[in-house]
């Protein structure tokens, strides 16, 4: 099990609906039992509460699902919001048996609460799939108040019915003044890029609006667009994501000062590096940052970074790895353990082709996992090395664009908790899973060039 990242005992963490109230984050989420597999048993919304993303209070299931004949046989994703002293949960009622009966399987429904712990479900099916949209893909509502118009706005994921076309996913919008009557406003963002838009989210940071969605037909990850207006147009930054394939269904939430991203790192089938990803896994939280060009980056939350035991220096002096035409490495630690944080400052010379971190390495054979930062290709990837016999890790989508400059000092931050590794570099994050773990060593390496390393530290376990 994980010691730092959150996964409730006996369950796998699914889509998260975060809400901040009185300095605490209420993380409403789905819990999967994997009996017999993902989506095997129906679920409602469970709740975990935290202030630091390290210590969690498990409050169990607070929004219970309906019976097998009810529209909300499963309670799919939605959002939490407050209005006039009342808390609202707008959620997706899903019944997997309804399509065979000719009924829409997904309908938007509402529950209310005065304390975020005890919920009363209203009987109405508030928002049915609209004409021309797929009645089996109509979910994940997100509600916010538009102060400029005085209305509530609800966005959700949908699919347009257009013959046999697949890439008809879109985000649609409704407006309301009373949270009961919702008026359809049509497509909010319809790029015709993805089969479906899941877990839409929208927020303003400074004078820029950011629209998030998660897609599963292109790169299978959370992406975003930005605009100076809620009316668009929505443009993509050079890097339109927050993480790689192993970070899904991310929703954001702010405490009024900082904004955080709540997504889950999926498991792999049969806990095998070579297998495909599964729905659900473990919660990992990123803190969202805004760059000078108004694009978004991420970093580890302060509470997570500070949770570790005191760090020890791995070198008494700065380290230089140099080679004109080969790979050169340096062993930094022989025993890292299952929970650790590695940090270092690095610079590189103009001729450098690539450098990286090897972790859980067998120091005798060199068998390891590796984060590779390829400077020529301007990307960061994760894989097993050596990849022999081909292939040893199914890593499609475990990559991020990364543009680093010569002579600039960058901070590497690697957090490992059990089978999860999270690397942060210059506002770019990449999560991965590791199941085989051939050894316990940690090493740095450079390919065709020079890497200068300083302030390398290792913190093992929590304080």
Short mmCIF file of C-alpha atoms in Angstrom, two decimals:
data_model
loop_
_atom_site.label_atom_id
_atom_site.label_comp_id
_atom_site.label_asym_id
_atom_site.label_seq_id
_atom_site.Cartn_x
_atom_site.Cartn_y
_atom_site.Cartn_z
CA UNK A 1 0.00 0.00 0.00
CA UNK A 2 0.94 3.64 -0.31
CA UNK A 3 2.14 5.63 2.68
CA UNK A 4 1.82 9.15 1.25
CA UNK A 5 -0.50 9.15 -1.76
CA UNK A 6 -4.11 8.42 -0.85
CA UNK A 7 -5.84 5.13 -1.56
CA UNK A 8 -8.44 3.84 0.92
CA UNK A 9 -7.85 0.33 2.25
CA UNK A 10 -9.53 -2.30 0.12
CA UNK A 11 -10.54 0.11 -2.65
CA UNK A 12 -9.24 1.83 -5.75
CA UNK A 13 -9.66 5.60 -5.99
CA UNK A 14 -11.82 6.86 -8.87
CA UNK A 15 -13.01 10.25 -10.10
CA UNK A 16 -12.71 13.02 -7.51
CA UNK A 17 -15.05 15.94 -6.84
CA UNK A 18 -12.98 18.29 -4.63
CA UNK A 19 -14.51 21.09 -2.57
CA UNK A 20 -12.83 23.43 -0.08
CA UNK A 21 -14.71 24.62 3.00
CA UNK A 22 -13.40 26.26 6.19
CA UNK A 23 -9.80 25.48 5.28
CA UNK A 24 -10.42 21.80 4.65
CA UNK A 25 -10.56 19.93 1.37
CA UNK A 26 -13.54 17.62 1.06
CA UNK A 27 -12.63 15.02 -1.53
CA UNK A 28 -15.79 13.30 -2.71
CA UNK A 29 -14.81 10.34 -4.85
CA UNK A 30 -15.76 6.99 -6.28
CA UNK A 31 -14.39 3.78 -4.79
CA UNK A 32 -14.03 0.67 -6.87
CA UNK A 33 -13.82 -2.78 -5.30
CA UNK A 34 -12.47 -4.57 -8.41
CA UNK A 35 -15.01 -7.30 -7.76
CA UNK A 36 -14.59 -8.90 -10.20
CA UNK A 37 -12.94 -5.95 -11.99
CA UNK A 38 -13.31 -2.19 -12.53
CA UNK A 39 -16.99 -1.12 -12.46
CA UNK A 40 -17.90 -4.57 -11.15
CA UNK A 41 -19.94 -3.39 -8.17
CA UNK A 42 -22.05 -0.21 -8.18
CA UNK A 43 -20.76 2.68 -6.06
CA UNK A 44 -21.82 6.00 -4.58
CA UNK A 45 -19.60 8.86 -3.46
CA UNK A 46 -17.22 8.36 -0.57
CA UNK A 47 -15.54 11.23 1.27
CA UNK A 48 -12.03 11.88 2.54
CA UNK A 49 -11.08 15.11 4.28
CA UNK A 50 -7.63 16.69 4.45
CA UNK A 51 -5.78 19.93 5.04
CA UNK A 52 -2.30 18.95 3.84
CA UNK A 53 -2.76 16.10 1.29
CA UNK A 54 -0.78 13.85 3.61
CA UNK A 55 -3.20 13.05 6.44
CA UNK A 56 -6.70 12.00 5.40
CA UNK A 57 -9.84 11.43 7.44
CA UNK A 58 -11.86 8.63 5.84
CA UNK A 59 -15.57 9.39 6.26
CA UNK A 60 -16.81 6.49 4.17
CA UNK A 61 -19.66 6.62 1.66
CA UNK A 62 -21.76 9.73 2.22
CA UNK A 63 -23.82 9.90 -0.99
CA UNK A 64 -25.28 6.46 -1.39
CA UNK A 65 -26.20 4.89 -4.68
CA UNK A 66 -29.73 3.85 -5.54
CA UNK A 67 -31.00 0.32 -6.00
CA UNK A 68 -30.33 -1.78 -9.06
CA UNK A 69 -33.57 -0.55 -10.65
CA UNK A 70 -32.90 3.13 -9.90
CA UNK A 71 -31.50 5.70 -12.30
CA UNK A 72 -28.55 6.20 -9.93
CA UNK A 73 -27.58 2.53 -9.68
CA UNK A 74 -24.08 4.03 -9.91
CA UNK A 75 -23.35 7.60 -8.88
CA UNK A 76 -21.02 8.79 -11.59
CA UNK A 77 -19.05 12.02 -11.37
CA UNK A 78 -20.39 15.51 -10.82
CA UNK A 79 -19.49 18.51 -8.68
CA UNK A 80 -20.07 20.14 -5.31
CA UNK A 81 -21.04 23.80 -4.95
CA UNK A 82 -22.67 26.12 -2.43
CA UNK A 83 -25.53 28.62 -2.77
CA UNK A 84 -27.52 30.49 -0.12
CA UNK A 85 -26.10 28.44 2.75
CA UNK A 86 -26.86 25.09 1.15
CA UNK A 87 -24.42 22.62 -0.38
CA UNK A 88 -25.37 20.97 -3.64
CA UNK A 89 -24.11 17.84 -5.34
CA UNK A 90 -24.93 17.74 -9.04
CA UNK A 91 -24.17 14.19 -10.09
CA UNK A 92 -24.65 11.69 -12.89
CA UNK A 93 -27.12 8.92 -12.20
CA UNK A 94 -26.01 5.91 -14.22
CA UNK A 95 -27.80 2.60 -14.65
CA UNK A 96 -25.94 0.04 -16.72
CA UNK A 97 -29.11 -1.98 -17.32
CA UNK A 98 -31.17 0.87 -18.81
CA UNK A 99 -29.84 0.74 -22.42
CA UNK A 100 -31.30 -2.75 -22.83
CA UNK A 101 -34.64 -1.27 -21.71
CA UNK A 102 -34.42 1.62 -24.17
CA UNK A 103 -33.82 4.20 -21.42
CA UNK A 104 -31.02 6.81 -21.21
CA UNK A 105 -28.33 5.33 -19.00
CA UNK A 106 -26.97 8.69 -17.81
CA UNK A 107 -29.06 11.53 -16.37
CA UNK A 108 -28.07 14.50 -14.21
CA UNK A 109 -29.47 14.49 -10.67
CA UNK A 110 -29.20 16.62 -7.52
CA UNK A 111 -28.63 16.16 -3.79
CA UNK A 112 -28.47 18.76 -1.01
CA UNK A 113 -26.75 19.03 2.37
CA UNK A 114 -26.22 21.48 5.20
CA UNK A 115 -22.94 20.00 6.46
CA UNK A 116 -21.34 18.17 3.48
CA UNK A 117 -21.70 14.90 5.39
CA UNK A 118 -25.40 14.08 5.26
CA UNK A 119 -27.13 14.29 1.89
CA UNK A 120 -30.73 14.32 0.70
CA UNK A 121 -31.28 13.20 -2.87
CA UNK A 122 -34.07 14.90 -4.81
CA UNK A 123 -36.21 12.54 -6.89
CA UNK A 124 -36.14 14.60 -10.09
CA UNK A 125 -34.12 13.70 -13.14
CA UNK A 126 -33.01 17.27 -13.66
CA UNK A 127 -31.23 17.26 -17.00
CA UNK A 128 -31.91 14.57 -19.56
CA UNK A 129 -29.74 14.05 -22.64
CA UNK A 130 -30.73 16.58 -25.29
CA UNK A 131 -31.96 15.69 -28.75
CA UNK A 132 -29.11 14.93 -31.11
CA UNK A 133 -26.75 13.87 -28.31
CA UNK A 134 -25.78 10.36 -27.26
CA UNK A 135 -28.05 9.27 -24.35
CA UNK A 136 -25.30 6.93 -23.11
CA UNK A 137 -22.57 9.59 -22.86
CA UNK A 138 -23.98 12.49 -20.84
CA UNK A 139 -22.09 12.97 -17.60
CA UNK A 140 -19.70 14.66 -15.17
CA UNK A 141 -21.43 18.05 -14.63
CA UNK A 142 -19.46 20.95 -13.21
CA UNK A 143 -21.42 23.91 -11.81
CA UNK A 144 -20.12 27.42 -11.12
CA UNK A 145 -21.60 30.88 -10.63
CA UNK A 146 -21.06 33.47 -13.35
CA UNK A 147 -20.80 36.69 -11.39
CA UNK A 148 -21.04 38.78 -14.56
CA UNK A 149 -24.51 37.48 -15.46
CA UNK A 150 -25.77 36.38 -12.04
CA UNK A 151 -26.50 32.91 -13.38
CA UNK A 152 -25.30 29.45 -12.55
CA UNK A 153 -23.51 27.74 -15.39
CA UNK A 154 -23.24 23.99 -15.74
CA UNK A 155 -20.87 22.35 -18.18
CA UNK A 156 -20.72 18.62 -18.83
CA UNK A 157 -19.30 16.05 -21.18
CA UNK A 158 -21.37 14.81 -24.11
CA UNK A 159 -21.22 13.26 -27.56
CA UNK A 160 -22.99 14.49 -30.67
CA UNK A 161 -24.80 11.83 -32.69
CA UNK A 162 -23.35 12.01 -36.19
CA UNK A 163 -23.66 8.70 -37.98
CA UNK A 164 -20.66 6.47 -37.36
CA UNK A 165 -18.26 9.30 -36.54
CA UNK A 166 -16.24 8.73 -33.38
CA UNK A 167 -14.62 12.10 -32.61
CA UNK A 168 -17.82 13.93 -31.68
CA UNK A 169 -17.09 14.59 -28.00
CA UNK A 170 -17.86 18.07 -26.73
CA UNK A 171 -18.48 20.13 -23.63
CA UNK A 172 -22.03 21.48 -23.51
CA UNK A 173 -23.50 24.17 -21.26
CA UNK A 174 -26.70 24.96 -19.36
CA UNK A 175 -27.66 28.04 -17.35
CA UNK A 176 -30.02 28.47 -14.41
CA UNK A 177 -31.12 31.11 -11.94
CA UNK A 178 -32.78 28.78 -9.43
CA UNK A 179 -30.81 25.49 -9.73
CA UNK A 180 -34.04 23.75 -10.74
CA UNK A 181 -34.76 24.88 -14.27
CA UNK A 182 -31.77 24.49 -16.56
CA UNK A 183 -31.74 26.08 -20.02
CA UNK A 184 -29.65 24.40 -22.70
CA UNK A 185 -27.09 26.73 -24.29
CA UNK A 186 -25.65 24.26 -26.77
CA UNK A 187 -22.01 23.43 -27.33
CA UNK A 188 -19.55 25.23 -25.07
CA UNK A 189 -16.44 23.70 -26.68
CA UNK A 190 -16.71 21.30 -29.61
CA UNK A 191 -13.25 20.73 -31.13
CA UNK A 192 -14.04 17.38 -32.82
CA UNK A 193 -10.78 16.02 -31.43
CA UNK A 194 -11.97 13.39 -28.98
CA UNK A 195 -14.58 10.66 -28.69
CA UNK A 196 -15.80 12.05 -25.36
CA UNK A 197 -15.12 14.85 -22.89
CA UNK A 198 -14.93 13.62 -19.29
CA UNK A 199 -14.63 15.55 -16.02
CA UNK A 200 -14.85 19.09 -17.46
CA UNK A 201 -13.67 21.88 -15.20
CA UNK A 202 -13.31 25.64 -15.56
CA UNK A 203 -11.65 28.32 -13.46
CA UNK A 204 -10.16 31.79 -13.68
CA UNK A 205 -6.59 32.60 -12.68
CA UNK A 206 -5.68 36.24 -13.02
CA UNK A 207 -7.46 37.52 -16.11
CA UNK A 208 -7.37 34.19 -17.94
CA UNK A 209 -9.99 31.44 -18.03
CA UNK A 210 -8.93 27.79 -18.17
CA UNK A 211 -11.13 24.97 -19.46
CA UNK A 212 -10.15 21.40 -18.59
CA UNK A 213 -11.36 18.09 -19.92
CA UNK A 214 -10.19 14.50 -19.85
CA UNK A 215 -10.23 12.43 -23.02
CA UNK A 216 -9.69 8.72 -23.68
CA UNK A 217 -9.37 8.48 -27.47
CA UNK A 218 -6.18 10.43 -28.25
CA UNK A 219 -3.63 10.53 -25.41
CA UNK A 220 -5.98 9.41 -22.61
CA UNK A 221 -5.23 12.27 -20.21
CA UNK A 222 -6.43 15.60 -18.84
CA UNK A 223 -5.89 18.54 -21.20
CA UNK A 224 -6.78 22.23 -21.06
CA UNK A 225 -7.50 25.30 -23.15
CA UNK A 226 -7.27 28.98 -22.25
CA UNK A 227 -9.20 32.14 -23.13
CA UNK A 228 -9.53 35.74 -22.00
CA UNK A 229 -13.31 35.28 -22.12
CA UNK A 230 -15.82 32.67 -21.03
CA UNK A 231 -17.20 32.95 -24.55
CA UNK A 232 -13.89 31.81 -26.06
CA UNK A 233 -12.23 31.27 -28.40
CA UNK A 234 -10.34 28.54 -26.55
CA UNK A 235 -6.71 28.19 -27.57
CA UNK A 236 -4.24 25.45 -26.79
CA UNK A 237 -0.85 26.29 -25.27
CA UNK A 238 2.26 24.56 -26.59
CA UNK A 239 1.92 22.01 -23.78
CA UNK A 240 -1.79 21.51 -23.18
CA UNK A 241 -1.55 18.92 -20.40
CA UNK A 242 -0.50 18.60 -16.76
CA UNK A 243 0.89 15.06 -16.71
CA UNK A 244 1.09 11.90 -18.82
CA UNK A 245 -1.06 8.85 -19.48
CA UNK A 246 -0.81 7.71 -15.86
CA UNK A 247 -2.79 10.66 -14.49
CA UNK A 248 -6.49 10.73 -15.28
CA UNK A 249 -9.76 12.58 -14.63
CA UNK A 250 -8.13 15.54 -12.90
CA UNK A 251 -10.35 18.19 -11.36
CA UNK A 252 -9.10 21.38 -9.71
CA UNK A 253 -10.00 23.17 -6.50
CA UNK A 254 -8.73 26.33 -4.79
CA UNK A 255 -8.50 27.30 -1.13
CA UNK A 256 -8.59 30.96 -2.16
CA UNK A 257 -4.82 31.24 -2.39
CA UNK A 258 -3.58 28.16 -4.21
CA UNK A 259 -5.18 25.88 -6.75
CA UNK A 260 -4.67 22.13 -6.71
CA UNK A 261 -5.29 19.36 -9.20
CA UNK A 262 -6.82 16.06 -8.05
CA UNK A 263 -6.29 13.12 -10.39
CA UNK A 264 -5.71 9.40 -10.05
CA UNK A 265 -2.76 7.28 -11.12
CA UNK A 266 -4.19 4.10 -12.67
CA UNK A 267 -3.03 0.62 -11.86
CA UNK A 268 -1.95 -1.90 -14.48
CA UNK A 269 -3.71 -5.18 -15.18
CA UNK A 270 -2.39 -7.97 -12.94
CA UNK A 271 0.19 -5.53 -11.51
CA UNK A 272 2.34 -6.20 -14.58
CA UNK A 273 4.54 -3.51 -16.15
CA UNK A 274 3.80 -4.88 -19.62
CA UNK A 275 0.03 -4.70 -19.33
CA UNK A 276 -2.50 -2.00 -20.02
CA UNK A 277 -3.88 0.56 -17.59
CA UNK A 278 -7.04 0.06 -15.55
CA UNK A 279 -9.76 2.43 -14.40
CA UNK A 280 -9.09 3.74 -10.90
CA UNK A 281 -6.04 3.66 -8.68
CA UNK A 282 -4.40 6.13 -6.30
CA UNK A 283 -4.95 9.86 -5.72
CA UNK A 284 -2.05 12.18 -6.52
CA UNK A 285 -2.38 15.94 -5.98
CA UNK A 286 -0.47 18.59 -7.95
CA UNK A 287 -0.34 22.29 -7.14
CA UNK A 288 -1.15 24.40 -10.21
CA UNK A 289 1.14 27.29 -11.14
CA UNK A 290 0.79 29.99 -13.78
CA UNK A 291 3.76 30.80 -15.98
CA UNK A 292 4.69 34.22 -17.34
CA UNK A 293 3.02 33.37 -20.66
CA UNK A 294 -0.16 32.40 -18.72
CA UNK A 295 0.18 28.71 -19.52
CA UNK A 296 -0.09 26.35 -16.55
CA UNK A 297 2.45 24.18 -14.80
CA UNK A 298 2.43 22.03 -11.68
CA UNK A 299 4.58 21.32 -8.64
CA UNK A 300 4.28 19.15 -5.54
CA UNK A 301 2.02 20.63 -2.84
CA UNK A 302 3.92 22.12 0.08
CA UNK A 303 2.43 19.60 2.51
CA UNK A 304 3.53 16.64 0.41
CA UNK A 305 7.05 17.96 -0.12
CA UNK A 306 7.41 18.69 3.60
CA UNK A 307 6.07 15.33 4.78
CA UNK A 308 9.36 13.48 4.44
CA UNK A 309 11.95 12.82 7.11
CA UNK A 310 15.00 15.13 7.08
CA UNK A 311 17.01 14.75 3.90
CA UNK A 312 20.66 13.74 3.75
CA UNK A 313 23.20 14.99 1.25
CA UNK A 314 24.20 12.40 -1.35
CA UNK A 315 27.46 14.13 -2.26
CA UNK A 316 29.91 16.25 -0.30
CA UNK A 317 30.62 18.36 -3.37
CA UNK A 318 29.00 19.12 -6.75
CA UNK A 319 29.17 16.30 -9.28
CA UNK A 320 30.04 16.53 -12.98
CA UNK A 321 29.23 13.74 -15.44
CA UNK A 322 30.99 14.15 -18.78
CA UNK A 323 31.37 12.18 -21.99
CA UNK A 324 31.69 13.19 -25.63
CA UNK A 325 30.22 10.06 -27.17
CA UNK A 326 28.93 7.67 -24.52
CA UNK A 327 26.72 7.28 -21.48
CA UNK A 328 28.23 8.00 -18.08
CA UNK A 329 26.47 7.42 -14.78
CA UNK A 330 26.92 7.95 -11.06
CA UNK A 331 25.44 5.81 -8.32
CA UNK A 332 23.89 8.12 -5.73
CA UNK A 333 22.25 5.69 -3.29
CA UNK A 334 22.24 1.91 -2.90
CA UNK A 335 19.08 1.61 -0.79
CA UNK A 336 16.23 4.04 -1.37
CA UNK A 337 13.36 2.14 0.25
CA UNK A 338 9.70 2.26 -0.76
CA UNK A 339 9.02 5.90 0.15
CA UNK A 340 11.53 8.60 -0.70
CA UNK A 341 12.09 12.04 -2.17
CA UNK A 342 15.13 12.79 -4.33
CA UNK A 343 16.03 16.38 -5.18
CA UNK A 344 18.92 17.92 -7.08
CA UNK A 345 19.87 21.04 -9.03
CA UNK A 346 21.22 20.42 -12.52
CA UNK A 347 22.72 22.31 -15.43
CA UNK A 348 24.00 20.96 -18.75
CA UNK A 349 26.23 22.08 -21.60
CA UNK A 350 25.27 22.80 -25.19
CA UNK A 351 26.52 19.48 -26.55
CA UNK A 352 24.46 17.35 -24.18
CA UNK A 353 22.08 14.95 -25.88
CA UNK A 354 20.17 13.54 -22.90
CA UNK A 355 20.30 12.81 -19.19
CA UNK A 356 18.14 10.95 -16.74
CA UNK A 357 17.39 9.28 -13.43
CA UNK A 358 17.49 5.52 -12.92
CA UNK A 359 15.55 4.20 -9.95
CA UNK A 360 15.01 0.82 -8.32
CA UNK A 361 18.17 -0.23 -10.13
CA UNK A 362 19.96 -3.52 -9.68
CA UNK A 363 23.43 -2.07 -9.14
CA UNK A 364 25.04 -5.26 -10.45
CA UNK A 365 23.17 -5.67 -13.75
CA UNK A 366 21.96 -2.13 -14.41
CA UNK A 367 18.36 -3.33 -14.66
CA UNK A 368 16.20 -0.34 -13.68
CA UNK A 369 13.38 2.06 -14.40
CA UNK A 370 14.39 5.37 -15.95
CA UNK A 371 13.13 8.89 -16.45
CA UNK A 372 14.91 10.08 -19.61
CA UNK A 373 15.12 13.79 -20.40
CA UNK A 374 15.96 13.91 -24.10
CA UNK A 375 17.20 17.41 -24.89
CA UNK A 376 17.36 16.90 -28.66
CA UNK A 377 13.78 15.63 -28.80
CA UNK A 378 12.63 18.08 -26.10
CA UNK A 379 10.68 15.51 -24.16
CA UNK A 380 10.69 13.53 -20.92
CA UNK A 381 9.82 9.82 -20.97
CA UNK A 382 9.57 6.87 -18.60
CA UNK A 383 10.57 3.28 -19.41
CA UNK A 384 12.30 0.14 -18.22
CA UNK A 385 15.99 -0.19 -19.10
CA UNK A 386 17.56 -2.11 -20.72
CA UNK A 387 14.51 -2.91 -22.83
CA UNK A 388 15.55 -6.50 -23.45
CA UNK A 389 13.78 -8.69 -24.33
CA UNK A 390 11.55 -6.16 -26.06
CA UNK A 391 9.32 -4.96 -24.53
CA UNK A 392 9.45 -4.82 -20.75
CA UNK A 393 7.15 -1.88 -20.07
CA UNK A 394 4.02 -0.70 -21.85
CA UNK A 395 4.80 3.00 -21.73
CA UNK A 396 2.64 4.50 -24.48
CA UNK A 397 1.71 8.00 -23.31
CA UNK A 398 4.30 8.18 -20.53
CA UNK A 399 5.97 11.24 -21.98
CA UNK A 400 5.83 15.01 -21.64
CA UNK A 401 7.16 17.86 -23.77
CA UNK A 402 10.07 19.49 -21.96
CA UNK A 403 12.09 22.41 -23.28
CA UNK A 404 15.19 23.06 -21.19
CA UNK A 405 17.86 25.67 -21.90
CA UNK A 406 21.63 25.48 -21.68
CA UNK A 407 23.15 27.22 -18.67
CA UNK A 408 19.92 27.41 -16.66
CA UNK A 409 19.71 25.68 -13.28
CA UNK A 410 16.73 23.34 -12.95
CA UNK A 411 15.41 21.59 -9.87
CA UNK A 412 14.65 17.87 -10.13
CA UNK A 413 12.05 16.63 -7.65
CA UNK A 414 11.29 12.92 -7.62
CA UNK A 415 8.72 11.48 -5.22
CA UNK A 416 8.35 7.71 -4.97
CA UNK A 417 5.62 6.05 -2.93
CA UNK A 418 5.46 2.30 -3.42
CA UNK A 419 4.70 1.56 -7.06
CA UNK A 420 4.20 5.24 -8.01
CA UNK A 421 6.97 7.56 -9.18
CA UNK A 422 6.28 11.27 -9.78
CA UNK A 423 8.93 13.49 -11.36
CA UNK A 424 8.69 17.29 -11.45
CA UNK A 425 10.99 19.38 -13.66
CA UNK A 426 10.42 23.05 -14.49
CA UNK A 427 6.67 22.90 -13.88
CA UNK A 428 6.26 19.65 -15.84
CA UNK A 429 5.12 16.45 -14.11
CA UNK A 430 5.15 12.81 -15.13
CA UNK A 431 3.64 9.96 -13.11
CA UNK A 432 4.36 6.26 -13.65
CA UNK A 433 3.82 2.86 -12.04
CA UNK A 434 6.57 0.33 -11.21
CA UNK A 435 5.75 -3.23 -10.25
CA UNK A 436 8.90 -5.32 -10.85
CA UNK A 437 11.46 -3.09 -9.07
CA UNK A 438 14.62 -5.14 -9.75
CA UNK A 439 16.78 -3.36 -7.16
CA UNK A 440 17.01 -0.46 -4.71
CA UNK A 441 19.69 1.81 -6.19
CA UNK A 442 19.32 5.38 -7.47
CA UNK A 443 21.58 6.81 -10.18
CA UNK A 444 21.98 9.78 -12.52
CA UNK A 445 23.36 9.51 -16.04
CA UNK A 446 24.21 11.66 -19.05
CA UNK A 447 24.46 10.79 -22.75
CA UNK A 448 26.91 12.63 -25.04
CA UNK A 449 27.60 15.75 -23.03
CA UNK A 450 28.03 17.19 -19.57
CA UNK A 451 25.69 17.24 -16.61
CA UNK A 452 26.48 19.28 -13.50
CA UNK A 453 24.72 18.21 -10.32
CA UNK A 454 24.57 20.05 -7.00
CA UNK A 455 22.49 19.96 -3.80
CA UNK A 456 21.56 16.31 -4.35
CA UNK A 457 19.59 15.01 -1.36
CA UNK A 458 17.57 11.95 -0.41
CA UNK A 459 14.76 11.93 2.15
CA UNK A 460 13.48 8.49 3.15
CA UNK A 461 10.18 7.84 4.88
CA UNK A 462 7.87 10.37 6.48
CA UNK A 463 8.70 12.58 9.41
#
